[in-house]
Amino acid sequence: MVCRAVATTIELVHLEAFQRHVLEVESKILREDPEVVGAYNIVSLTALVAEFTPWRRKLEWLWDAVQFMLKADAVKGCTAAQLIDRLRKELQSGFRDVEETAQSLVKSAETAWLKQASAWILYGRLPSIGQDAFFIRASKGENEVLEYFLEQSQLPSFVSPSTAASMLFIGRCLNHVRVKATLESGLEGRNHVAAQLQELSGLTFPLDRASFSRTITSIRLSLSRNTLQKLLPLEKVVEILTLFRDYFLLAKGEFAMALTQEADEKNRSRWRRADNLAYEKRDGLTNVVVKQGEVTSVLARTWAAMGSMRGLHADEDEGLELARDLLRLQVGKSQSVTPLPLGSTTSQHPSTVVSATPFRNLLFSAPTILTLSEIPSPLDMFLASADLQIYTVINSYLLSIRRAHIRLTDLWKMTSLRRHYPAPPGPPFGSTRAGRERVVLLRKRQTSRSLIMRSAWVACSAAVFFLAETEAYMQSEVLAGMWEDFQRWLSGEVTTTVPAVAPTRSATVNLSTVTRETESADFEDIWLETSTETRPPSSPDKPRITPSQQYDPESLATAHRTYLRSLCRHLLLTQPSYTEPLYSLLVHIDHLVALIRRLHSIWESMDLETDAGVVDAFADLERDEREVIPAVRDLEVNVRTSISEVITALRALEMDPVFAAELEGEDDAEADQHVGEVDGDTAFVPRRIGGINRLLMKLDFGGWIGGPKVDGFDEAGAEF
């Protein structure tokens, strides 16, 4: 449609002007005008050439423009974005006649493009003609619901990524069922359209990037103030974000513990059922397929366990009931590359995608994810499926670390594996000859097994120390710090309004930045300064919301994307050099725990056979013991080697300047600059928290778990 508008302008304006000039020259010849006709009625060719010389460059330029529209893309043809960008570039050609011609064509092209965009911005409608060349595309999702997304290649250069995100948000909201019903129910919809038409009609051509962005932001904020904030109050947003923090980011540790225990019990029961099958039925059974019903039952038992542990506070009960209604545990597909939510676009640079390490495979023998049954309305105006996907990835990552930690610490609960249990008989039976023989037998047995398990306990202790410090860093510094910072932004406690240069506008800045700049000269107590900056809000669970602190849904969505982006980067989920050795470590820990439990069951069976005469005719316990012990030795080495590899990866990241720039968000700093430029809201800028140097400093206290000391200690432990 834009190309047709430009072609029509060329034909009706410029070519008709050229035809009129031809007729004027002919009229001069017929009138024998002395400017063209000389003595003896001789028409001077030089005069004719002079008449048409100003048109030569203009016609050649128009010919090039037409050829560009015809041959820009042999497959899809010339797009509106390509044509507008080329015409705007020609405004800087340096030739006045070309500039004037390009100016008229730019006005026609941008007018046609703005009409198409206005249908989407004002009514939420896609153009009926030329939809393939429009920057908004629609496709049906999983539930046959239309989902809208941006086609970045169809956007002209004067549309910034943030402005495009606002345009997508406005159209999506206008297509929302509840918003559409609200706007169509009364005069509010007509007032909205009339006001926004006036905003758009005030634009001048060629469109300026800043003025167009301000207009779109004004339309977005007007829609948000008049309609969206009534449908989506901030309290609902805080409620769903608290749900994500508690259950996806594992702020409620009892949920992770209950889910891990129920999943492990389900795995053990399924393998026991497989072992109880007849031999001919077990032939060829290499794994046990996980079914959706079993996974669902695990979550149901988890909720039952959580219900028995919940406190007497009403807010805890409401949060648990909301989680029970919305959360689902599903058997999914293997994880692919997950892009981070970067405003309106998603770059495929390695720093903008989450590592494809399959942490979701560790809870069961199949990929399993925690997700929502559906994003409830009207929260779907604020949450996108990409946000939910990021939450599931973070949950699988955190849950796999917590699960490995729980399974390792559970080994210490097996009393007979780590000390004399039951204790040798005491007097009077222990003083008899038979009793003394019994005591010697039990002590020799326990001593030999303690020597066998000594290096295994060393490896388990090293892994527990590493996992505990890693978890403490992630939960206490990264997750808790980011959540507190985001809560304070939601409650309006981190922003302050300062006078701007223009008298009619106000700018807002981050309070922590102002504090650092104004107090750096006269504030000497750095410990007091730190405690002041990180002081928690008066209500740590739910921020206080006042009417003046209401943010529009797009600002909330953009801030939430920034929050998720920062979480993934500080959790190192964008670094395959770290996540891959960590995943290998967790797999080795799983194998080590399974083999230690297997060795424990073998020793229990051997004790029953020796002490009580209970013989299993179908088991060769001595052979099983000889096979399991070397496997445990190999896994001990693998665990300690994997810990060393993870620490080496952390040290490499600490010295990597590219990773440091990524943590600062320099590659997408422009993505969220559009938030609140009209209504005075401030964009959410995550404060600097922690740093892997803090984690490495803690791990240095356990230096014996990594580096060259490990081998020497292992050898000493094995020799001992």
PDB file of C-alpha atoms in Angstrom, residues 380-550:
ATOM      1  CA  ASP A 380      -2.360 -11.503  30.101  1.00  0.00           C
ATOM      2  CA  MET A 381      -2.101  -7.772  29.312  1.00  0.00           C
ATOM      3  CA  PHE A 382       0.886  -7.659  31.627  1.00  0.00           C
ATOM      4  CA  LEU A 383       2.378 -11.153  31.331  1.00  0.00           C
ATOM      5  CA  ALA A 384       3.465 -12.758  28.081  1.00  0.00           C
ATOM      6  CA  SER A 385       4.143 -16.397  27.315  1.00  0.00           C
ATOM      7  CA  ALA A 386       7.852 -15.513  26.933  1.00  0.00           C
ATOM      8  CA  ASP A 387       7.910 -14.261  30.535  1.00  0.00           C
ATOM      9  CA  LEU A 388       6.341 -17.485  31.751  1.00  0.00           C
ATOM     10  CA  GLN A 389       8.875 -19.480  29.764  1.00  0.00           C
ATOM     11  CA  ILE A 390      11.729 -17.623  31.483  1.00  0.00           C
ATOM     12  CA  TYR A 391      10.184 -18.398  34.872  1.00  0.00           C
ATOM     13  CA  THR A 392      10.001 -22.110  34.062  1.00  0.00           C
ATOM     14  CA  VAL A 393      13.662 -22.126  33.014  1.00  0.00           C
ATOM     15  CA  ILE A 394      14.759 -20.369  36.208  1.00  0.00           C
ATOM     16  CA  ASN A 395      12.614 -22.723  38.288  1.00  0.00           C
ATOM     17  CA  SER A 396      14.124 -25.836  36.701  1.00  0.00           C
ATOM     18  CA  TYR A 397      17.597 -24.414  37.321  1.00  0.00           C
ATOM     19  CA  LEU A 398      17.020 -23.500  40.961  1.00  0.00           C
ATOM     20  CA  LEU A 399      15.037 -26.637  41.729  1.00  0.00           C
ATOM     21  CA  SER A 400      17.740 -28.910  40.343  1.00  0.00           C
ATOM     22  CA  ILE A 401      20.344 -27.292  42.635  1.00  0.00           C
ATOM     23  CA  ARG A 402      18.020 -27.461  45.646  1.00  0.00           C
ATOM     24  CA  ARG A 403      17.157 -31.076  44.844  1.00  0.00           C
ATOM     25  CA  ALA A 404      20.822 -32.116  44.684  1.00  0.00           C
ATOM     26  CA  HIS A 405      21.443 -30.391  48.017  1.00  0.00           C
ATOM     27  CA  ILE A 406      18.464 -32.114  49.668  1.00  0.00           C
ATOM     28  CA  ARG A 407      19.400 -35.547  48.326  1.00  0.00           C
ATOM     29  CA  LEU A 408      22.970 -35.185  49.549  1.00  0.00           C
ATOM     30  CA  THR A 409      21.991 -34.076  53.040  1.00  0.00           C
ATOM     31  CA  ASP A 410      19.486 -36.939  53.234  1.00  0.00           C
ATOM     32  CA  LEU A 411      22.440 -39.347  53.135  1.00  0.00           C
ATOM     33  CA  TRP A 412      23.350 -38.271  56.674  1.00  0.00           C
ATOM     34  CA  LYS A 413      19.894 -39.422  57.802  1.00  0.00           C
ATOM     35  CA  MET A 414      20.840 -43.042  57.041  1.00  0.00           C
ATOM     36  CA  THR A 415      22.151 -43.732  60.536  1.00  0.00           C
ATOM     37  CA  SER A 416      23.525 -47.208  59.937  1.00  0.00           C
ATOM     38  CA  LEU A 417      25.631 -45.892  57.052  1.00  0.00           C
ATOM     39  CA  ARG A 418      27.608 -43.330  59.075  1.00  0.00           C
ATOM     40  CA  ARG A 419      27.930 -44.871  62.558  1.00  0.00           C
ATOM     41  CA  HIS A 420      27.426 -48.055  64.611  1.00  0.00           C
ATOM     42  CA  TYR A 421      23.759 -48.805  64.352  1.00  0.00           C
ATOM     43  CA  PRO A 422      22.501 -50.729  66.142  1.00  0.00           C
ATOM     44  CA  ALA A 423      25.167 -50.333  68.773  1.00  0.00           C
ATOM     45  CA  PRO A 424      27.199 -53.396  69.843  1.00  0.00           C
ATOM     46  CA  PRO A 425      25.536 -55.302  72.706  1.00  0.00           C
ATOM     47  CA  GLY A 426      26.365 -54.098  76.165  1.00  0.00           C
ATOM     48  CA  PRO A 427      26.496 -55.932  79.512  1.00  0.00           C
ATOM     49  CA  PRO A 428      25.499 -58.444  80.573  1.00  0.00           C
ATOM     50  CA  PHE A 429      25.367 -60.134  77.144  1.00  0.00           C
ATOM     51  CA  GLY A 430      28.302 -58.115  75.835  1.00  0.00           C
ATOM     52  CA  SER A 431      30.501 -59.401  78.684  1.00  0.00           C
ATOM     53  CA  THR A 432      30.041 -63.030  77.753  1.00  0.00           C
ATOM     54  CA  ARG A 433      32.226 -64.843  75.272  1.00  0.00           C
ATOM     55  CA  ALA A 434      29.524 -64.887  72.613  1.00  0.00           C
ATOM     56  CA  GLY A 435      28.795 -61.252  73.311  1.00  0.00           C
ATOM     57  CA  ARG A 436      32.430 -60.230  72.953  1.00  0.00           C
ATOM     58  CA  GLU A 437      32.638 -62.097  69.652  1.00  0.00           C
ATOM     59  CA  ARG A 438      29.508 -60.280  68.543  1.00  0.00           C
ATOM     60  CA  VAL A 439      30.997 -56.922  69.515  1.00  0.00           C
ATOM     61  CA  VAL A 440      34.246 -57.659  67.641  1.00  0.00           C
ATOM     62  CA  LEU A 441      32.307 -58.773  64.564  1.00  0.00           C
ATOM     63  CA  LEU A 442      30.168 -55.611  64.496  1.00  0.00           C
ATOM     64  CA  ARG A 443      33.152 -53.318  65.061  1.00  0.00           C
ATOM     65  CA  LYS A 444      35.204 -54.933  62.325  1.00  0.00           C
ATOM     66  CA  ARG A 445      32.256 -54.688  59.957  1.00  0.00           C
ATOM     67  CA  GLN A 446      31.678 -51.030  60.807  1.00  0.00           C
ATOM     68  CA  THR A 447      35.388 -50.187  60.575  1.00  0.00           C
ATOM     69  CA  SER A 448      35.756 -51.727  57.120  1.00  0.00           C
ATOM     70  CA  ARG A 449      32.642 -49.964  55.879  1.00  0.00           C
ATOM     71  CA  SER A 450      33.744 -46.658  57.372  1.00  0.00           C
ATOM     72  CA  LEU A 451      37.042 -46.929  55.488  1.00  0.00           C
ATOM     73  CA  ILE A 452      35.146 -47.685  52.294  1.00  0.00           C
ATOM     74  CA  MET A 453      32.819 -44.708  52.809  1.00  0.00           C
ATOM     75  CA  ARG A 454      35.408 -42.225  54.050  1.00  0.00           C
ATOM     76  CA  SER A 455      36.324 -40.778  50.654  1.00  0.00           C
ATOM     77  CA  ALA A 456      32.659 -40.862  49.635  1.00  0.00           C
ATOM     78  CA  TRP A 457      31.752 -38.724  52.640  1.00  0.00           C
ATOM     79  CA  VAL A 458      34.567 -36.337  51.698  1.00  0.00           C
ATOM     80  CA  ALA A 459      33.155 -35.939  48.184  1.00  0.00           C
ATOM     81  CA  CYS A 460      29.612 -35.516  49.534  1.00  0.00           C
ATOM     82  CA  SER A 461      30.770 -32.930  52.064  1.00  0.00           C
ATOM     83  CA  ALA A 462      32.568 -30.989  49.334  1.00  0.00           C
ATOM     84  CA  ALA A 463      29.447 -31.068  47.148  1.00  0.00           C
ATOM     85  CA  VAL A 464      27.197 -30.026  50.061  1.00  0.00           C
ATOM     86  CA  PHE A 465      29.491 -27.097  50.851  1.00  0.00           C
ATOM     87  CA  PHE A 466      29.566 -25.983  47.221  1.00  0.00           C
ATOM     88  CA  LEU A 467      25.796 -26.305  46.746  1.00  0.00           C
ATOM     89  CA  ALA A 468      25.027 -24.598  50.058  1.00  0.00           C
ATOM     90  CA  GLU A 469      27.190 -21.580  49.262  1.00  0.00           C
ATOM     91  CA  THR A 470      25.892 -21.380  45.694  1.00  0.00           C
ATOM     92  CA  GLU A 471      22.293 -21.564  46.878  1.00  0.00           C
ATOM     93  CA  ALA A 472      22.902 -18.989  49.597  1.00  0.00           C
ATOM     94  CA  TYR A 473      24.413 -16.609  47.053  1.00  0.00           C
ATOM     95  CA  MET A 474      21.549 -17.057  44.597  1.00  0.00           C
ATOM     96  CA  GLN A 475      18.724 -16.845  47.127  1.00  0.00           C
ATOM     97  CA  SER A 476      20.067 -14.325  49.630  1.00  0.00           C
ATOM     98  CA  GLU A 477      21.916 -11.927  47.355  1.00  0.00           C
ATOM     99  CA  VAL A 478      20.563 -12.262  43.826  1.00  0.00           C
ATOM    100  CA  LEU A 479      16.915 -13.307  44.152  1.00  0.00           C
ATOM    101  CA  ALA A 480      16.139 -11.580  47.445  1.00  0.00           C
ATOM    102  CA  GLY A 481      18.038  -8.424  46.459  1.00  0.00           C
ATOM    103  CA  MET A 482      16.394  -8.169  43.047  1.00  0.00           C
ATOM    104  CA  TRP A 483      12.933  -8.866  44.446  1.00  0.00           C
ATOM    105  CA  GLU A 484      13.352  -6.244  47.177  1.00  0.00           C
ATOM    106  CA  ASP A 485      14.533  -3.727  44.596  1.00  0.00           C
ATOM    107  CA  PHE A 486      11.597  -4.505  42.302  1.00  0.00           C
ATOM    108  CA  GLN A 487       9.142  -4.266  45.214  1.00  0.00           C
ATOM    109  CA  ARG A 488      10.470  -0.860  46.154  1.00  0.00           C
ATOM    110  CA  TRP A 489      10.042   0.302  42.567  1.00  0.00           C
ATOM    111  CA  LEU A 490       6.449  -0.951  42.542  1.00  0.00           C
ATOM    112  CA  SER A 491       5.682   0.896  45.763  1.00  0.00           C
ATOM    113  CA  GLY A 492       7.316   4.084  44.462  1.00  0.00           C
ATOM    114  CA  GLU A 493       9.972   4.209  47.171  1.00  0.00           C
ATOM    115  CA  VAL A 494      12.974   4.396  44.814  1.00  0.00           C
ATOM    116  CA  THR A 495      11.957   7.375  42.703  1.00  0.00           C
ATOM    117  CA  THR A 496      11.996  11.082  43.237  1.00  0.00           C
ATOM    118  CA  THR A 497      11.003  13.923  40.930  1.00  0.00           C
ATOM    119  CA  VAL A 498      13.554  16.585  40.063  1.00  0.00           C
ATOM    120  CA  PRO A 499      13.126  19.719  37.922  1.00  0.00           C
ATOM    121  CA  ALA A 500      13.982  19.284  34.262  1.00  0.00           C
ATOM    122  CA  VAL A 501      15.411  21.807  31.818  1.00  0.00           C
ATOM    123  CA  ALA A 502      12.051  22.427  30.171  1.00  0.00           C
ATOM    124  CA  PRO A 503       9.585  24.223  32.490  1.00  0.00           C
ATOM    125  CA  THR A 504       6.627  22.074  31.373  1.00  0.00           C
ATOM    126  CA  ARG A 505       8.140  18.683  32.005  1.00  0.00           C
ATOM    127  CA  SER A 506       9.677  16.837  34.922  1.00  0.00           C
ATOM    128  CA  ALA A 507      12.237  14.114  34.963  1.00  0.00           C
ATOM    129  CA  THR A 508      12.703  11.319  37.428  1.00  0.00           C
ATOM    130  CA  VAL A 509      15.874   9.665  38.551  1.00  0.00           C
ATOM    131  CA  ASN A 510      16.786   6.686  40.638  1.00  0.00           C
ATOM    132  CA  LEU A 511      17.006   7.509  44.330  1.00  0.00           C
ATOM    133  CA  SER A 512      20.066   5.357  44.866  1.00  0.00           C
ATOM    134  CA  THR A 513      21.859   7.278  42.093  1.00  0.00           C
ATOM    135  CA  VAL A 514      20.940  10.599  43.664  1.00  0.00           C
ATOM    136  CA  THR A 515      22.100   9.368  47.055  1.00  0.00           C
ATOM    137  CA  ARG A 516      25.467   8.225  45.699  1.00  0.00           C
ATOM    138  CA  GLU A 517      26.015  11.489  43.815  1.00  0.00           C
ATOM    139  CA  THR A 518      24.983  13.887  46.598  1.00  0.00           C
ATOM    140  CA  GLU A 519      26.499  12.064  49.541  1.00  0.00           C
ATOM    141  CA  SER A 520      29.750  10.838  48.033  1.00  0.00           C
ATOM    142  CA  ALA A 521      31.603  13.944  49.221  1.00  0.00           C
ATOM    143  CA  ASP A 522      30.445  14.099  52.848  1.00  0.00           C
ATOM    144  CA  PHE A 523      29.315  10.553  53.647  1.00  0.00           C
ATOM    145  CA  GLU A 524      32.208   8.582  55.028  1.00  0.00           C
ATOM    146  CA  ASP A 525      30.627   5.558  56.733  1.00  0.00           C
ATOM    147  CA  ILE A 526      30.357   3.038  53.913  1.00  0.00           C
ATOM    148  CA  TRP A 527      28.795   0.392  56.160  1.00  0.00           C
ATOM    149  CA  LEU A 528      26.051   2.760  57.273  1.00  0.00           C
ATOM    150  CA  GLU A 529      25.560   3.855  53.665  1.00  0.00           C
ATOM    151  CA  THR A 530      25.122   0.241  52.565  1.00  0.00           C
ATOM    152  CA  SER A 531      22.631  -0.466  55.299  1.00  0.00           C
ATOM    153  CA  THR A 532      20.709   2.679  54.376  1.00  0.00           C
ATOM    154  CA  GLU A 533      20.501   1.796  50.687  1.00  0.00           C
ATOM    155  CA  THR A 534      19.429  -1.775  51.293  1.00  0.00           C
ATOM    156  CA  ARG A 535      16.924  -1.092  54.071  1.00  0.00           C
ATOM    157  CA  PRO A 536      13.839  -3.239  53.356  1.00  0.00           C
ATOM    158  CA  PRO A 537      10.427  -1.640  52.958  1.00  0.00           C
ATOM    159  CA  SER A 538       8.064  -1.506  55.872  1.00  0.00           C
ATOM    160  CA  SER A 539       6.058  -4.384  54.437  1.00  0.00           C
ATOM    161  CA  PRO A 540       8.437  -6.932  52.897  1.00  0.00           C
ATOM    162  CA  ASP A 541       5.741  -9.150  51.451  1.00  0.00           C
ATOM    163  CA  LYS A 542       3.409  -6.644  49.806  1.00  0.00           C
ATOM    164  CA  PRO A 543       4.433  -3.087  48.920  1.00  0.00           C
ATOM    165  CA  ARG A 544       2.162  -0.267  49.910  1.00  0.00           C
ATOM    166  CA  ILE A 545       0.262   0.990  46.858  1.00  0.00           C
ATOM    167  CA  THR A 546      -1.246   4.448  46.697  1.00  0.00           C
ATOM    168  CA  PRO A 547      -3.206   5.953  43.777  1.00  0.00           C
ATOM    169  CA  SER A 548      -0.306   8.245  42.872  1.00  0.00           C
ATOM    170  CA  GLN A 549       1.968   5.233  42.480  1.00  0.00           C
ATOM    171  CA  GLN A 550      -0.120   3.428  39.863  1.00  0.00           C
TER     172      GLN A 550
END
